[in-house]
Short mmCIF file of C-alpha atoms in Angstrom, two decimals:
data_model
loop_
_atom_site.label_atom_id
_atom_site.label_comp_id
_atom_site.label_asym_id
_atom_site.label_seq_id
_atom_site.Cartn_x
_atom_site.Cartn_y
_atom_site.Cartn_z
CA MET A 1 -0.29 0.22 -0.02
CA GLN A 2 1.31 3.47 -0.97
CA LEU A 3 0.29 6.39 1.31
CA SER A 4 0.06 10.17 0.22
CA THR A 5 2.43 12.71 2.09
CA LEU A 6 0.20 15.42 3.54
CA SER A 7 0.72 18.74 5.37
CA LEU A 8 -1.49 18.69 8.71
CA PHE A 9 0.25 21.46 10.58
CA PRO A 10 3.05 23.64 9.68
CA PHE A 11 4.94 22.89 13.03
CA CYS A 12 4.51 18.86 13.23
CA ASN A 13 7.11 16.69 11.47
CA PHE A 14 5.16 13.40 12.05
CA LEU A 15 1.70 12.54 13.05
CA THR A 16 0.86 8.95 13.19
CA LEU A 17 -2.65 7.32 13.72
CA TYR A 18 -2.73 3.61 14.74
CA THR A 19 -5.94 1.37 14.78
CA LEU A 20 -7.74 4.18 12.65
CA PHE A 21 -10.28 1.72 11.52
CA HIS A 22 -11.03 0.13 14.88
CA LEU A 23 -11.83 2.98 16.91
CA PRO A 24 -15.38 3.69 17.84
CA ASN A 25 -15.70 7.03 16.19
CA PRO A 26 -12.13 8.56 15.59
CA ILE A 27 -13.27 10.78 12.82
CA SER A 28 -15.66 13.17 14.84
CA SER A 29 -12.77 14.07 17.53
CA LEU A 30 -10.38 14.60 14.88
CA CYS A 31 -12.54 17.00 12.97
CA LYS A 32 -12.54 19.23 15.72
CA THR A 33 -9.05 19.78 15.78
CA VAL A 34 -7.75 19.44 12.36
CA PRO A 35 -8.26 22.43 9.96
CA LYS A 36 -10.28 22.14 6.89
CA PHE A 37 -7.69 21.32 4.46
CA LEU A 38 -7.35 17.92 5.91
CA HIS A 39 -7.31 15.20 3.32
CA ILE A 40 -6.53 11.65 3.99
CA LYS A 41 -6.15 9.25 1.19
CA ALA A 42 -4.45 5.73 0.74
CA SER A 43 -4.12 3.83 -2.15
CA ARG A 44 -3.25 0.27 -3.02
CA GLU A 45 -1.74 -0.83 -6.42
CA GLY A 46 -2.27 2.60 -7.84
CA GLU A 47 -6.11 2.45 -7.06
CA SER A 48 -7.66 4.88 -4.60
CA ARG A 49 -9.14 2.46 -1.71
CA CYS A 50 -10.13 5.06 1.09
CA TYR A 51 -10.16 8.64 1.63
CA PHE A 52 -11.76 11.30 4.01
CA THR A 53 -12.61 14.87 3.70
CA LEU A 54 -14.46 17.18 5.96
CA ASN A 55 -17.03 17.96 3.33
CA GLN A 56 -17.72 14.28 2.41
CA GLY A 57 -17.07 12.35 5.37
CA PHE A 58 -15.35 8.94 5.39
CA ASN A 59 -15.38 6.50 2.62
CA ARG A 60 -13.95 2.92 2.32
CA SER A 61 -14.48 0.70 -0.35
CA ASN A 62 -12.15 -1.90 0.58
CA LYS A 63 -10.18 -3.15 3.66
CA LEU A 64 -7.03 -1.79 4.06
CA SER A 65 -4.04 -2.02 6.53
CA ARG A 66 -5.02 -0.72 10.16
CA TYR A 67 -2.09 1.69 10.00
CA ILE A 68 -2.36 4.99 8.41
CA VAL A 69 0.71 7.44 8.49
CA ILE A 70 0.30 10.91 7.94
CA ARG A 71 3.47 13.11 7.32
CA SER A 72 4.04 16.76 7.19
CA GLN A 73 5.70 17.89 3.97
CA LEU A 74 8.26 19.58 6.04
CA ALA A 75 9.34 16.18 7.51
CA GLY A 76 12.72 14.97 6.39
CA THR A 77 14.41 17.85 5.37
CA GLY A 78 17.06 17.58 7.31
CA ILE A 79 18.10 14.16 6.72
CA LEU A 80 19.89 12.39 3.95
CA ASP A 81 17.07 10.50 2.46
CA ALA A 82 14.73 13.42 2.50
CA THR A 83 11.83 13.24 -0.08
CA ASN A 84 11.43 17.03 -0.28
CA SER A 85 14.72 18.51 -0.31
CA LEU A 86 15.13 22.57 0.16
CA SER A 87 15.25 24.22 -3.51
CA GLU A 88 18.52 25.50 -4.64
CA ILE A 89 19.03 29.16 -3.83
CA LYS A 90 19.50 31.28 -7.07
CA PRO A 91 20.32 34.80 -7.33
CA SER A 92 17.25 37.09 -8.30
CA PRO A 93 17.03 38.43 -11.86
CA LYS A 94 17.41 42.12 -10.24
CA PHE A 95 20.47 40.96 -8.31
CA ARG A 96 21.90 39.58 -11.67
CA GLY A 97 21.12 42.86 -13.56
CA VAL A 98 23.23 44.76 -10.92
CA CYS A 99 26.16 42.50 -11.21
CA PHE A 100 25.62 42.47 -15.04
CA TYR A 101 25.91 46.50 -15.28
CA GLY A 102 28.63 46.39 -12.76
CA LEU A 103 30.90 43.88 -14.73
CA THR A 104 30.13 45.84 -18.13
CA VAL A 105 31.60 49.07 -16.83
CA MET A 106 34.42 47.57 -15.24
CA ALA A 107 35.26 45.35 -17.97
CA GLY A 108 35.13 48.57 -20.38
CA VAL A 109 37.46 50.70 -18.32
CA LEU A 110 40.68 49.46 -19.95
CA PRO A 111 39.16 49.05 -23.42
CA PHE A 112 37.72 52.67 -23.38
CA GLY A 113 41.23 53.93 -22.44
CA ILE A 114 43.01 52.13 -25.15
CA LEU A 115 40.18 53.66 -27.39
CA ILE A 116 40.71 57.07 -26.51
CA VAL A 117 44.53 56.66 -26.86
CA ALA A 118 44.43 55.02 -30.27
CA HIS A 119 41.40 57.02 -31.93
CA PRO A 120 43.65 59.76 -33.40
CA LEU A 121 45.93 57.03 -35.11
CA ALA A 122 42.74 55.37 -36.47
CA LEU A 123 41.28 58.38 -37.87
CA ILE A 124 44.83 58.92 -39.82
CA PHE A 125 45.43 55.49 -40.88
CA ASP A 126 42.20 53.45 -41.17
CA PRO A 127 38.94 56.33 -41.04
CA TYR A 128 36.48 53.89 -42.30
CA LYS A 129 36.88 50.23 -41.39
CA THR A 130 38.71 50.84 -38.21
CA LYS A 131 39.82 47.28 -38.17
CA PHE A 132 42.14 48.12 -35.02
CA TYR A 133 38.78 48.19 -33.08
CA ASN A 134 37.48 44.92 -33.91
CA LEU A 135 39.15 42.88 -31.23
CA ILE A 136 38.45 45.54 -28.29
CA PRO A 137 34.78 45.39 -28.81
CA LYS A 138 34.66 41.57 -28.99
CA LEU A 139 36.56 41.06 -25.74
CA TRP A 140 34.56 43.55 -23.81
CA ALA A 141 31.35 42.11 -25.00
CA THR A 142 32.32 38.52 -24.23
CA ALA A 143 33.77 39.30 -20.81
CA SER A 144 30.62 41.12 -20.01
CA ILE A 145 28.21 38.30 -20.88
CA ALA A 146 30.20 35.20 -19.92
CA PRO A 147 28.99 34.92 -16.50
CA PHE A 148 25.17 35.29 -17.21
CA PHE A 149 24.43 33.50 -20.42
CA ASP A 150 25.80 31.43 -23.32
CA ILE A 151 25.74 32.26 -26.73
CA GLU A 152 25.23 29.44 -29.70
CA LEU A 153 26.56 30.72 -32.89
CA GLU A 154 25.20 29.21 -35.99
CA GLY A 155 25.92 29.73 -39.76
CA LEU A 156 29.30 31.39 -39.14
CA GLU A 157 30.42 29.87 -42.86
CA ASN A 158 27.90 32.53 -44.31
CA LEU A 159 29.97 35.48 -43.11
CA PRO A 160 31.69 37.28 -45.87
CA PRO A 161 35.49 37.75 -45.55
CA GLN A 162 36.80 40.29 -42.97
CA ASN A 163 37.48 42.84 -45.48
CA ALA A 164 34.37 42.70 -47.65
CA PRO A 165 31.84 45.43 -47.07
CA ALA A 166 28.27 44.25 -46.36
CA VAL A 167 25.01 45.28 -44.81
CA TYR A 168 24.31 43.41 -41.82
CA VAL A 169 20.70 43.04 -40.53
CA SER A 170 18.83 41.36 -37.56
CA ASN A 171 15.79 41.37 -35.54
CA HIS A 172 15.91 43.52 -32.29
CA GLN A 173 14.56 42.05 -28.92
CA SER A 174 16.49 43.64 -26.23
CA ILE A 175 19.23 46.41 -25.43
CA ILE A 176 21.71 43.38 -24.75
CA ASP A 177 21.41 42.37 -28.51
CA PHE A 178 24.62 44.32 -29.22
CA TYR A 179 26.56 41.94 -26.99
CA PRO A 180 26.12 38.66 -29.00
CA LEU A 181 26.76 40.76 -32.37
CA LEU A 182 29.95 42.34 -31.01
CA THR A 183 31.63 38.81 -30.29
CA LEU A 184 31.51 38.10 -34.11
CA GLY A 185 34.53 40.60 -34.15
CA ARG A 186 33.34 42.19 -37.23
CA SER A 187 34.00 45.91 -37.99
CA PHE A 188 30.66 46.90 -38.85
CA LYS A 189 28.93 50.38 -37.89
CA PHE A 190 26.05 50.38 -35.82
CA ILE A 191 23.08 52.78 -36.32
CA GLY A 192 21.83 53.65 -32.75
CA LYS A 193 19.29 56.05 -31.23
CA ASN A 194 21.13 59.48 -30.70
CA THR A 195 20.22 59.60 -27.11
CA VAL A 196 22.16 56.49 -26.43
CA PHE A 197 25.54 58.53 -27.54
CA LEU A 198 24.97 60.55 -24.47
CA TYR A 199 25.02 57.70 -22.00
CA PRO A 200 28.64 58.03 -20.14
CA GLY A 201 31.11 55.20 -21.12
CA ILE A 202 28.93 53.06 -23.78
CA GLY A 203 27.83 56.16 -25.72
CA TRP A 204 31.30 57.61 -25.89
CA ALA A 205 32.43 54.37 -26.96
CA MET A 206 29.93 54.07 -29.86
CA TYR A 207 30.93 57.52 -31.14
CA ILE A 208 34.66 56.74 -30.95
CA LEU A 209 33.85 53.41 -32.89
CA GLY A 210 32.10 55.27 -35.73
CA MET A 211 28.61 54.10 -34.73
CA ILE A 212 26.01 56.47 -36.43
CA PRO A 213 23.55 58.30 -34.42
CA VAL A 214 19.83 58.74 -35.85
CA LYS A 215 16.75 60.71 -34.24
CA ARG A 216 13.70 58.80 -34.23
CA MET A 217 10.62 60.15 -36.29
CA ASP A 218 13.05 62.48 -38.10
CA ILE A 219 13.13 61.96 -41.74
CA LYS A 220 16.08 64.27 -42.25
CA SER A 221 18.11 62.61 -39.61
CA HIS A 222 17.41 59.40 -41.40
CA LEU A 223 18.36 60.34 -44.61
CA GLU A 224 21.77 61.49 -43.50
CA ALA A 225 22.23 58.08 -41.63
CA VAL A 226 21.69 56.42 -44.84
CA ARG A 227 23.87 58.72 -46.82
CA ARG A 228 26.74 58.08 -44.11
CA CYS A 229 26.25 54.35 -44.46
CA MET A 230 26.34 54.62 -48.19
CA ASP A 231 29.52 56.40 -47.88
CA LEU A 232 31.27 54.23 -45.32
CA VAL A 233 30.15 50.94 -47.49
CA ARG A 234 31.76 52.52 -50.64
CA ASN A 235 34.96 53.12 -48.76
CA GLY A 236 35.20 49.17 -47.83
CA ALA A 237 33.39 49.40 -44.47
CA SER A 238 30.30 47.58 -43.15
CA VAL A 239 27.17 48.89 -41.28
CA PHE A 240 24.58 47.28 -39.32
CA PHE A 241 20.74 47.76 -39.07
CA PHE A 242 18.07 46.76 -36.78
CA PRO A 243 15.34 47.34 -39.77
CA GLU A 244 12.41 47.14 -37.26
CA GLY A 245 13.70 50.56 -35.81
CA THR A 246 13.00 49.78 -32.34
CA ARG A 247 12.70 46.55 -29.76
CA SER A 248 9.87 44.12 -30.26
CA LYS A 249 7.50 44.44 -27.16
CA ASP A 250 6.00 41.11 -27.43
CA GLY A 251 8.84 39.16 -28.90
CA LYS A 252 6.94 39.36 -32.52
CA LEU A 253 8.77 40.75 -35.33
CA GLY A 254 7.82 44.23 -36.43
CA ASP A 255 7.67 45.72 -39.93
CA PHE A 256 11.14 46.46 -41.50
CA LYS A 257 11.91 50.00 -42.47
CA LYS A 258 13.72 50.28 -46.19
CA GLY A 259 16.77 51.94 -45.30
CA ALA A 260 19.19 49.05 -44.93
CA PHE A 261 18.00 47.61 -48.10
CA THR A 262 18.49 50.94 -49.94
CA VAL A 263 22.24 50.92 -48.92
CA ALA A 264 22.61 47.50 -50.16
CA ALA A 265 20.65 47.83 -53.38
CA LYS A 266 22.58 51.06 -54.37
CA THR A 267 26.13 50.12 -53.35
CA GLY A 268 25.75 46.48 -54.63
CA VAL A 269 26.96 44.93 -51.49
CA PRO A 270 25.12 41.78 -50.01
CA VAL A 271 22.77 41.78 -47.20
CA ILE A 272 23.70 39.36 -44.51
CA PRO A 273 20.45 38.39 -42.37
CA MET A 274 20.88 37.36 -38.78
CA THR A 275 18.47 36.18 -36.17
CA LEU A 276 18.78 36.45 -32.60
CA ILE A 277 16.91 34.22 -30.31
CA GLY A 278 16.78 34.46 -26.35
CA THR A 279 17.69 38.12 -25.58
CA GLY A 280 14.27 39.18 -25.43
CA GLU A 281 13.78 36.73 -22.52
CA ILE A 282 17.12 37.36 -20.72
CA MET A 283 16.45 41.18 -20.67
CA PRO A 284 12.79 41.90 -21.94
CA ALA A 285 12.12 45.23 -23.42
CA GLY A 286 11.00 47.65 -20.56
CA MET A 287 12.67 45.75 -17.88
CA GLU A 288 16.24 46.84 -18.23
CA HIS A 289 17.13 46.33 -14.76
CA VAL A 290 16.94 42.65 -14.41
CA VAL A 291 18.90 39.86 -16.11
CA ASN A 292 17.06 36.54 -16.45
CA SER A 293 18.69 32.98 -16.76
CA GLY A 294 18.97 31.66 -20.45
CA SER A 295 20.93 31.36 -23.42
CA VAL A 296 21.16 33.19 -26.61
CA LYS A 297 21.36 31.99 -30.10
CA LEU A 298 22.54 33.80 -33.03
CA ILE A 299 22.04 32.49 -36.88
CA ILE A 300 23.75 34.06 -39.64
CA HIS A 301 21.98 33.16 -42.83
CA LYS A 302 23.30 33.03 -46.28
CA PRO A 303 24.18 36.64 -48.15
CA ILE A 304 21.48 37.97 -50.43
CA LYS A 305 22.20 40.48 -53.25
CA GLY A 306 19.75 42.52 -55.26
CA ASN A 307 18.93 45.88 -56.64
CA ASP A 308 15.35 46.46 -55.52
CA PRO A 309 15.07 47.62 -51.99
CA GLU A 310 11.51 46.34 -51.53
CA ASN A 311 12.17 42.86 -52.94
CA LEU A 312 15.17 42.46 -50.49
CA LEU A 313 13.20 43.67 -47.70
CA GLN A 314 10.53 41.15 -48.20
CA LEU A 315 13.08 38.26 -48.59
CA VAL A 316 15.16 39.02 -45.56
CA ARG A 317 12.11 39.61 -43.36
CA ASN A 318 10.71 36.25 -44.46
CA ILE A 319 13.98 34.46 -43.62
CA ILE A 320 14.03 35.96 -40.11
CA LEU A 321 10.59 35.51 -39.52
CA ASP A 322 10.46 31.81 -40.52
CA THR A 323 13.59 31.16 -38.28
CA LEU A 324 11.67 32.58 -35.36
CA SER A 325 8.83 30.35 -35.92
CA ILE A 326 11.00 27.14 -36.34
CA GLU A 327 13.02 27.85 -33.45
CA ALA A 328 9.76 28.63 -31.18
CA GLN A 329 8.53 25.22 -32.23
CA LYS A 330 11.73 23.59 -31.44
CA LYS A 331 11.59 25.11 -27.96
CA LYS A 332 7.94 24.17 -27.66
CA ARG A 333 8.56 20.50 -28.27
CA LEU A 334 11.44 20.45 -25.84
CA SER A 335 9.34 22.02 -23.02
#
């Protein structure tokens, strides 16, 4: 006979009732002291044989052993063969967030100093590609995220040669999307919201690295950003766009803007679609103070070339959308 484990009182470890079936009226006295959540259940060979609840009284379909043991859920947690062990203590997402930002700042002190010293030389000898800077952001991003989540890279063979200019695009889920992208060690220039460039440290570093600021809802600013991107690409540099223009609030892929694909079509360079998975769960949009547990997957798709911006836009968006759908189905099957 297999007996269920119950909680009768928070302060008790064991309560054993002997000869329950042979007492004249054990239930009536028990009901006066036991709270309403009392539930006694016993089973034999997986089939319920008897039970008692305060609402339905006592029911017995077959005779069982005269011994019924009722055990608190707190019982046994201090012994080696405990059935209910204490759960593992894990740091909260808010605490992880504080540690993440602290490490990001500390890991960036030395690289930022190197950037300041080397910036004048880079402007003289390599003003467009700034290949000297490739390794610094990669090391900084890797050191910042290594203790918090893993990154799986897929499709690295689809990356063009280091010196070949291209337009890289990806879906946008979180402000930490930059970190996995920087671990690729590519010298692309990001298009970023102009207010981010005002942040101490990371904003200044973005400016030194040649990132391009753009004002939201400002057509003139967007046109200027596209012009600068075309100039960079024609001089051998690569650029990076989040064509949605903003982070997804619900994890769904938003509409794409045409700027990235206009640059690719007019300069004749390929578009490199990339799909980011998992960053929105680790640090959701609007919850930048937390870092949840999880992992990130970055998929690099095959390059696409074309001279029609609208056609390029649809092709790239469909690739990323289908990939997100496939990965979501895989995750659902595993859960």
